Amino acid sequence: MLTINEHYLKLQASYLFSDIAKRVAAFQAAHPDVEVIKMGIGDVTNPLPQACVEAMHRAVDEMGTVSGFRGYGPEQGYEFLRKAIARNDFQARGADIRADEIFVSDGSKCDTGNIQELFATDVKIAIPDPVYPVYLDTNVMAGRTGGFKDGRYEGMVYLDSTRANSYVPELPREQVDLIYLCFPNNPTGSTITREQLRVWVDFARENRALILFDAAYEAFIRDPGLPHSIYEIEGAQEVAVEFRSYSKSAGFTGTRCAFTVVPRACRAFDSRGNKQLIHPLWNRRHSTKFNGVSYPVQRAAEATYSSEGKAQCEALINGYLANARIIRQGITEIGFHAVGGENAPYVWIETQKDSWEFFDLLLNKAGVVCTPGAGFGKCGQGYIRLSAFNSEANVIEAMARIKKALA
Ligand code: MLT
């Protein structure tokens, strides 16, 4: 008899964003006349930067020639992209990350979901609440939790991110082995200072733990004092893996390119307490299970580091940040407490109401899609998230509709 992985049965309904998409599709079928404005899932709407388009075209043309054709590329990514990443994203900020510590991939969702495979089933995991659901769900699938009770999985250590701590969690009071952090944060849009991040790095060093640092939104940081990478903190290379993506910074959600940084010094331990390096393990996983990102897409990603590419990405991000300001200002004007949107594309709004009820209200009365905070965890109950990824005109229209609906 073939039995299934019963840990899957512990998962809550469907994946959050699939759930939302289903509800929106049902609403649209019932109200074909309403022009729905989507500010739910953080999916970019603006076209690719011209520098990326041109680089991709050139690469496709190369692939159509005998001399320029390429078959399987290196699973870890082409040297030209890994070098550009190391130089621009890390060394330029004083973080000593080298090209061979970078693993190019097709997305941070996959990488943050897959990395848990490297660790034992009984490791203790600390996870923020609210949180990007992938970190939690993939650990549930792998059998690292008990059942779901009162809005939480047994066996997980939840790090509450609330108004009281400005949505930056405090250190856990118990021993944990694997810690997920995301800054600028999805979903709250909160940021972490260098000093706060140093506290986490020191904790990981003292407790033989590892930090999985999701920095997918670092390009949205505008406050010059904030760290862009965990490797700007001394000692982080041994205790942190960092995830980055071109999805939101260069509009690659449909193009697919991201990377994970695993420093050579990054370590975990075997069951006898001996140090084991993570780099060879991730390299083994990556080369066994992943075929690499296509050559034209990697050339497009490389183009984000050209002077035109940098300027075009910055303009793209500035546009989304301007939308975020419109959202935060509009929602604050009608009396809601809101955070985020200054160094992140998300605005986190306290609704004083059940999140899904508020979701339905916005959809039915304003034709606007948000993400219910409860979908990100127990601490998200009573909140919604609005995403700034849309056209300025749509954001202005959405805010006018929301104001009218809630008046
Ligand atoms: C989000 O809306 O939280 C993100 O778009 C999800 C993702 O990047 O996978």
Coordinates of C-alpha atoms and ligand atoms in Angstrom, one line a residue:
M1 CA 0.0 0.0 0.0
L2 CA 1.3 3.4 -0.9
T3 CA 1.0 5.8 2.0
I4 CA 1.2 9.5 1.8
N5 CA 3.3 12.0 3.7
E6 CA 0.7 12.7 6.4
H7 CA 2.4 15.9 7.5
Y8 CA 0.7 17.4 4.4
L9 CA -2.7 16.7 6.1
K10 CA -1.7 19.2 8.9
L11 CA -1.6 22.1 6.4
Q12 CA -4.3 24.7 6.5
A13 CA -6.5 24.6 3.5
S14 CA -4.7 25.9 0.4
Y15 CA -1.7 28.2 0.0
L16 CA -2.8 31.7 1.1
F17 CA -2.4 33.4 -2.2
S18 CA -4.2 30.5 -4.1
D19 CA -7.1 30.9 -1.6
I20 CA -7.3 34.6 -2.3
A21 CA -7.2 34.1 -6.0
K22 CA -10.1 31.6 -5.8
R23 CA -12.2 34.1 -3.8
V24 CA -11.4 36.9 -6.2
A25 CA -12.3 34.7 -9.2
A26 CA -15.6 33.8 -7.7
F27 CA -16.3 37.5 -7.0
Q28 CA -15.4 38.5 -10.6
A29 CA -17.7 35.8 -12.0
A30 CA -20.6 37.1 -9.9
H31 CA -19.8 40.8 -10.6
P32 CA -18.4 41.0 -14.2
D33 CA -19.1 44.7 -14.3
V34 CA -16.8 45.5 -11.4
E35 CA -13.2 46.4 -12.3
V36 CA -11.3 44.8 -9.5
I37 CA -8.1 46.4 -8.4
K38 CA -5.6 43.9 -7.1
M39 CA -3.4 44.9 -4.2
G40 CA -3.2 41.5 -2.6
I41 CA -0.3 39.3 -3.7
G42 CA 2.9 41.3 -4.3
D43 CA 3.1 40.8 -8.0
V44 CA 4.7 43.6 -10.0
T45 CA 2.8 45.3 -12.8
N46 CA 5.3 47.5 -14.6
P47 CA 7.3 46.3 -17.6
L48 CA 10.9 45.0 -17.3
P49 CA 13.6 47.6 -17.3
Q50 CA 14.8 48.4 -20.9
A51 CA 18.4 47.3 -20.1
C52 CA 17.1 43.9 -19.1
V53 CA 15.0 43.6 -22.2
E54 CA 17.9 44.5 -24.4
A55 CA 20.3 42.1 -22.6
M56 CA 17.7 39.3 -23.0
H57 CA 17.3 40.0 -26.7
R58 CA 21.0 39.9 -27.2
A59 CA 21.3 36.6 -25.3
V60 CA 18.5 35.0 -27.3
D61 CA 20.3 36.1 -30.6
E62 CA 23.5 34.6 -29.3
M63 CA 21.7 31.3 -28.6
G64 CA 20.6 31.2 -32.2
T65 CA 24.2 31.0 -33.5
V66 CA 26.6 28.1 -33.6
S67 CA 29.3 29.9 -31.6
G68 CA 26.9 31.5 -29.1
F69 CA 24.7 28.5 -28.4
R70 CA 24.7 27.2 -24.8
G71 CA 23.3 24.0 -23.4
Y72 CA 23.1 23.2 -19.7
G73 CA 24.7 26.0 -17.8
P74 CA 26.3 25.7 -14.4
E75 CA 23.6 24.9 -11.8
Q76 CA 25.0 27.6 -9.5
G77 CA 24.7 30.3 -12.1
Y78 CA 27.1 31.8 -14.7
E79 CA 30.2 33.4 -13.4
F80 CA 29.4 36.7 -15.0
L81 CA 26.2 37.1 -12.9
R82 CA 27.7 35.7 -9.7
K83 CA 30.6 38.1 -10.0
A84 CA 28.3 41.1 -10.6
I85 CA 26.2 40.1 -7.6
A86 CA 29.2 39.8 -5.3
R87 CA 30.7 43.1 -6.4
N88 CA 27.5 45.2 -6.5
D89 CA 25.3 43.8 -3.8
F90 CA 27.8 42.9 -1.2
Q91 CA 31.4 44.1 -1.7
A92 CA 30.2 47.6 -2.5
R93 CA 28.6 47.6 1.0
G94 CA 31.6 46.3 2.8
A95 CA 30.3 42.7 3.0
D96 CA 33.1 40.3 1.9
I97 CA 31.0 37.9 -0.1
R98 CA 32.6 36.2 -3.1
A99 CA 31.1 34.9 -6.3
D100 CA 31.5 31.3 -5.4
E101 CA 29.3 31.8 -2.3
I102 CA 26.3 32.8 -4.5
F103 CA 23.8 30.3 -5.9
V104 CA 21.6 31.7 -8.7
S105 CA 18.1 30.2 -8.7
D106 CA 14.6 30.7 -10.0
G107 CA 13.1 32.3 -6.9
S108 CA 13.4 33.0 -3.2
K109 CA 10.1 31.2 -2.6
C110 CA 11.8 27.9 -3.8
D111 CA 15.0 28.6 -2.0
T112 CA 13.5 29.6 1.4
G113 CA 11.2 26.6 1.0
N114 CA 13.9 24.1 0.1
I115 CA 16.7 25.0 2.4
Q116 CA 15.1 23.3 5.4
E117 CA 15.9 20.0 3.7
L118 CA 19.5 20.4 4.9
F119 CA 18.6 20.2 8.6
A120 CA 17.5 17.4 10.9
T121 CA 13.8 16.8 11.5
D122 CA 14.0 17.5 15.2
V123 CA 15.6 21.0 15.0
K124 CA 13.8 23.7 16.9
I125 CA 12.6 26.4 14.6
A126 CA 11.8 30.0 15.4
I127 CA 9.5 31.7 13.0
P128 CA 8.1 35.3 13.1
D129 CA 4.3 35.8 13.4
P130 CA 3.1 37.3 11.0
V131 CA 5.2 35.5 8.4
Y132 CA 5.5 34.8 4.7
P133 CA 3.7 31.4 4.8
V134 CA 6.3 29.5 2.8
Y135 CA 8.8 29.2 5.7
L136 CA 6.2 27.7 8.0
D137 CA 4.3 25.4 5.5
T138 CA 7.5 23.8 4.2
N139 CA 8.6 22.9 7.7
V140 CA 5.1 21.5 8.3
M141 CA 5.4 19.4 5.2
A142 CA 8.8 18.1 6.4
G143 CA 7.3 16.9 9.7
R144 CA 8.9 19.5 12.0
T145 CA 5.6 20.4 13.7
G146 CA 2.8 18.8 15.5
G147 CA -0.8 19.6 14.7
F148 CA -2.5 22.9 14.2
K149 CA -4.2 24.2 17.4
D150 CA -5.6 27.6 18.2
G151 CA -4.0 29.1 15.1
R152 CA -0.6 27.7 15.6
Y153 CA 1.4 24.6 14.9
E154 CA 2.6 22.7 17.9
G155 CA 6.4 22.5 18.3
M156 CA 7.2 25.8 16.5
V157 CA 8.6 28.7 18.4
Y158 CA 6.7 31.8 17.3
L159 CA 8.3 35.2 17.4
D160 CA 5.4 37.7 17.9
S161 CA 5.8 40.9 15.8
T162 CA 3.3 43.3 17.1
R163 CA 2.6 47.0 17.5
A164 CA 4.2 46.8 20.9
N165 CA 7.6 45.8 19.5
S166 CA 7.3 47.8 16.3
Y167 CA 7.0 44.6 14.4
V168 CA 10.5 43.5 15.1
P169 CA 10.5 40.3 17.2
E170 CA 12.4 39.9 20.4
L171 CA 14.8 37.0 21.0
P172 CA 13.3 33.7 21.9
R173 CA 13.5 32.7 25.6
E174 CA 14.3 29.1 24.7
Q175 CA 17.0 27.4 22.7
V176 CA 16.2 27.4 19.0
D177 CA 18.4 26.1 16.1
L178 CA 17.0 27.7 13.0
I179 CA 15.6 31.2 12.8
Y180 CA 13.7 32.8 10.0
L181 CA 14.0 36.6 9.6
C182 CA 12.7 38.8 6.8
F183 CA 13.7 42.5 6.5
P184 CA 12.3 44.8 5.1
N185 CA 9.5 42.6 6.3
N186 CA 6.8 40.9 4.4
P187 CA 4.0 41.4 5.4
T188 CA 4.4 44.3 7.8
G189 CA 6.9 46.4 5.9
S190 CA 8.9 47.0 9.1
T191 CA 12.7 47.3 9.0
I192 CA 15.5 46.2 11.3
T193 CA 18.4 48.4 12.4
R194 CA 22.0 47.4 12.4
E195 CA 22.0 47.2 16.2
Q196 CA 18.9 45.0 16.3
L197 CA 20.3 42.7 13.6
R198 CA 23.6 42.4 15.5
V199 CA 21.6 41.1 18.5
W200 CA 20.3 38.3 16.4
V201 CA 23.7 37.5 14.9
D202 CA 25.2 37.3 18.4
F203 CA 22.3 35.1 19.6
A204 CA 22.9 32.7 16.7
R205 CA 26.6 32.5 17.4
E206 CA 26.1 31.9 21.1
N207 CA 23.4 29.3 20.6
R208 CA 24.9 27.4 17.7
A209 CA 21.9 28.4 15.6
L210 CA 21.5 29.6 12.0
I211 CA 19.6 32.6 10.6
L212 CA 17.8 32.3 7.3
F213 CA 17.6 36.0 6.3
D214 CA 15.2 36.8 3.6
A215 CA 16.2 40.1 2.1
A216 CA 14.0 40.0 -1.0
Y217 CA 12.8 43.6 -0.4
E218 CA 16.2 45.2 0.3
A219 CA 16.1 47.3 -2.8
F220 CA 13.2 49.2 -1.3
I221 CA 15.3 50.5 1.6
R222 CA 15.6 54.3 1.4
D223 CA 16.8 55.0 4.9
P224 CA 20.6 55.2 4.5
G225 CA 21.2 53.9 8.1
L226 CA 19.5 50.6 7.5
P227 CA 21.5 47.4 6.7
H228 CA 20.7 45.9 3.2
S229 CA 22.4 42.6 4.0
I230 CA 23.0 40.6 7.2
Y231 CA 26.6 40.3 6.1
E232 CA 27.1 43.9 6.9
I233 CA 27.1 42.6 10.5
E234 CA 30.4 41.3 11.8
G235 CA 30.3 37.5 12.4
A236 CA 27.2 36.9 10.3
Q237 CA 29.0 34.8 7.7
E238 CA 29.2 31.8 10.0
V239 CA 25.6 32.0 11.1
A240 CA 23.5 33.3 8.3
V241 CA 22.2 32.3 4.8
E242 CA 20.7 35.2 2.8
F243 CA 18.0 35.2 0.1
R244 CA 17.7 37.8 -2.6
S245 CA 15.4 38.1 -5.6
Y246 CA 15.0 40.2 -8.8
S247 CA 11.3 39.7 -8.6
K248 CA 10.4 42.9 -6.9
S249 CA 13.6 44.9 -7.5
A250 CA 13.6 44.5 -11.3
G251 CA 10.1 43.2 -12.1
F252 CA 11.1 39.6 -12.6
T253 CA 8.1 37.8 -11.0
G254 CA 7.3 36.3 -14.5
T255 CA 10.9 36.1 -15.7
R256 CA 12.3 34.2 -12.6
C257 CA 15.7 34.9 -11.2
A258 CA 16.9 35.1 -7.6
F259 CA 19.9 34.0 -5.6
T260 CA 20.9 32.6 -2.2
V261 CA 24.2 33.4 -0.5
V262 CA 25.8 30.6 1.5
P263 CA 29.2 31.9 2.8
R264 CA 32.0 29.3 2.8
A265 CA 32.3 29.8 6.6
C266 CA 28.6 29.2 7.3
R267 CA 28.2 26.2 9.6
A268 CA 25.8 23.8 11.2
F269 CA 26.6 20.7 13.3
D270 CA 26.2 16.9 13.0
S271 CA 24.5 14.8 15.7
R272 CA 27.9 14.4 17.5
G273 CA 28.3 18.2 17.7
N274 CA 31.0 18.4 15.0
K275 CA 30.9 21.4 12.8
Q276 CA 29.6 20.8 9.3
L277 CA 29.7 23.4 6.5
I278 CA 26.5 24.3 4.8
H279 CA 28.0 25.4 1.5
P280 CA 28.9 21.9 0.2
L281 CA 25.5 20.6 1.3
W282 CA 23.5 23.4 -0.5
N283 CA 25.8 22.9 -3.5
R284 CA 25.0 19.2 -3.5
R285 CA 21.3 19.8 -3.2
H286 CA 21.3 22.6 -5.9
S287 CA 23.3 20.6 -8.4
T288 CA 21.2 17.4 -7.8
K289 CA 17.8 19.0 -8.0
F290 CA 18.1 22.2 -10.0
N291 CA 19.1 22.7 -13.7
G292 CA 20.0 26.4 -13.5
V293 CA 18.4 29.6 -14.7
S294 CA 18.3 30.1 -18.4
Y295 CA 21.2 32.0 -20.0
P296 CA 19.0 34.9 -21.4
V297 CA 17.4 35.4 -18.0
Q298 CA 20.8 35.5 -16.3
R299 CA 22.0 38.1 -18.8
A300 CA 18.9 40.1 -18.0
A301 CA 19.7 39.9 -14.3
E302 CA 23.3 41.0 -15.0
A303 CA 21.9 44.0 -16.8
T304 CA 20.3 45.3 -13.6
Y305 CA 23.9 46.2 -12.5
S306 CA 24.8 48.3 -15.6
S307 CA 24.5 52.0 -15.0
E308 CA 21.3 52.2 -17.1
G309 CA 20.0 49.1 -15.4
K310 CA 20.6 50.5 -12.0
A311 CA 18.8 53.8 -12.9
Q312 CA 15.9 52.0 -14.5
C313 CA 15.4 49.6 -11.5
E314 CA 15.6 52.6 -9.1
A315 CA 12.9 54.4 -11.1
L316 CA 10.7 51.3 -11.0
I317 CA 11.1 51.0 -7.2
N318 CA 10.6 54.7 -6.6
G319 CA 7.3 54.4 -8.5
Y320 CA 6.1 51.6 -6.2
L321 CA 7.3 53.4 -3.1
A322 CA 5.3 56.5 -4.2
N323 CA 2.3 54.3 -4.4
A324 CA 3.0 53.0 -0.9
R325 CA 3.0 56.6 0.4
I326 CA -0.4 57.2 -1.3
I327 CA -1.8 54.1 0.4
R328 CA -0.4 54.8 3.8
Q329 CA -1.4 58.5 3.7
G330 CA -4.9 57.6 2.5
I331 CA -5.6 54.9 5.0
T332 CA -4.2 57.0 7.9
E333 CA -6.4 60.0 6.9
I334 CA -9.5 57.9 7.5
G335 CA -8.3 56.9 10.9
F336 CA -6.5 53.6 10.6
H337 CA -3.2 52.8 12.2
A338 CA -0.8 51.8 9.5
V339 CA 3.0 50.9 9.2
G340 CA 5.4 50.0 6.4
G341 CA 5.5 51.5 2.9
E342 CA 8.6 53.6 3.6
N343 CA 11.3 51.1 3.0
A344 CA 9.1 48.3 1.7
P345 CA 6.3 47.9 -0.8
Y346 CA 3.7 46.7 1.8
V347 CA 1.5 48.7 4.1
W348 CA 0.3 46.9 7.2
I349 CA -3.1 48.2 8.4
E350 CA -4.8 47.6 11.7
T351 CA -8.5 47.0 11.0
Q352 CA -10.0 46.4 14.4
K353 CA -12.0 43.7 12.6
D354 CA -11.5 40.1 11.6
S355 CA -9.0 40.1 8.7
W356 CA -11.1 38.0 6.3
E357 CA -14.2 40.0 7.1
F358 CA -12.3 43.1 6.2
F359 CA -11.0 41.4 3.0
D360 CA -14.6 40.6 2.0
L361 CA -15.7 44.2 2.8
L362 CA -13.0 45.8 0.7
L363 CA -13.7 43.3 -2.2
N364 CA -17.5 43.7 -2.1
K365 CA -17.8 47.4 -1.3
A366 CA -14.7 48.8 -3.1
G367 CA -13.7 46.1 -5.6
V368 CA -10.2 46.1 -4.0
V369 CA -8.2 43.0 -3.2
C370 CA -6.0 43.1 -0.1
T371 CA -4.3 40.3 1.8
P372 CA -5.9 39.4 5.1
G373 CA -3.4 39.6 7.9
A374 CA -4.6 36.4 9.5
G375 CA -3.3 34.5 6.5
F376 CA 0.2 35.4 7.7
G377 CA -0.3 34.1 11.3
K378 CA -2.2 34.6 14.5
C379 CA -0.6 38.0 15.1
G380 CA -1.9 39.1 11.7
Q381 CA -5.5 38.7 12.9
G382 CA -7.1 42.2 12.9
Y383 CA -4.8 43.4 10.1
I384 CA -4.7 43.6 6.3
R385 CA -1.8 44.1 4.0
L386 CA -2.0 46.4 0.9
S387 CA 0.6 46.0 -1.8
A388 CA 1.9 49.0 -3.7
F389 CA 2.6 46.9 -6.8
N390 CA 0.1 48.5 -9.2
S391 CA -0.1 51.6 -11.4
E392 CA -0.3 55.0 -9.7
A393 CA -3.7 55.5 -11.3
N394 CA -5.1 52.3 -9.9
V395 CA -3.7 53.0 -6.5
I396 CA -5.3 56.5 -6.4
E397 CA -8.6 55.0 -7.6
A398 CA -8.4 52.1 -5.0
M399 CA -7.8 54.6 -2.2
A400 CA -10.8 56.7 -3.3
R401 CA -13.0 53.6 -3.4
I402 CA -11.7 52.5 0.0
K403 CA -12.4 55.9 1.6
K404 CA -15.9 55.9 0.1
A405 CA -16.6 52.3 1.2
L406 CA -15.4 52.8 4.8
A407 CA -16.9 56.3 5.3
Ligands
MLT1 C1 3.7 38.2 -1.4 O1 2.7 38.8 -1.8 O2 3.8 38.0 -0.2 C2 4.7 37.8 -2.3 O3 4.5 38.2 -3.6 C3 4.8 36.3 -2.4 C4 6.0 35.8 -3.1 O4 6.9 36.6 -3.4 O5 6.1 34.6 -3.3

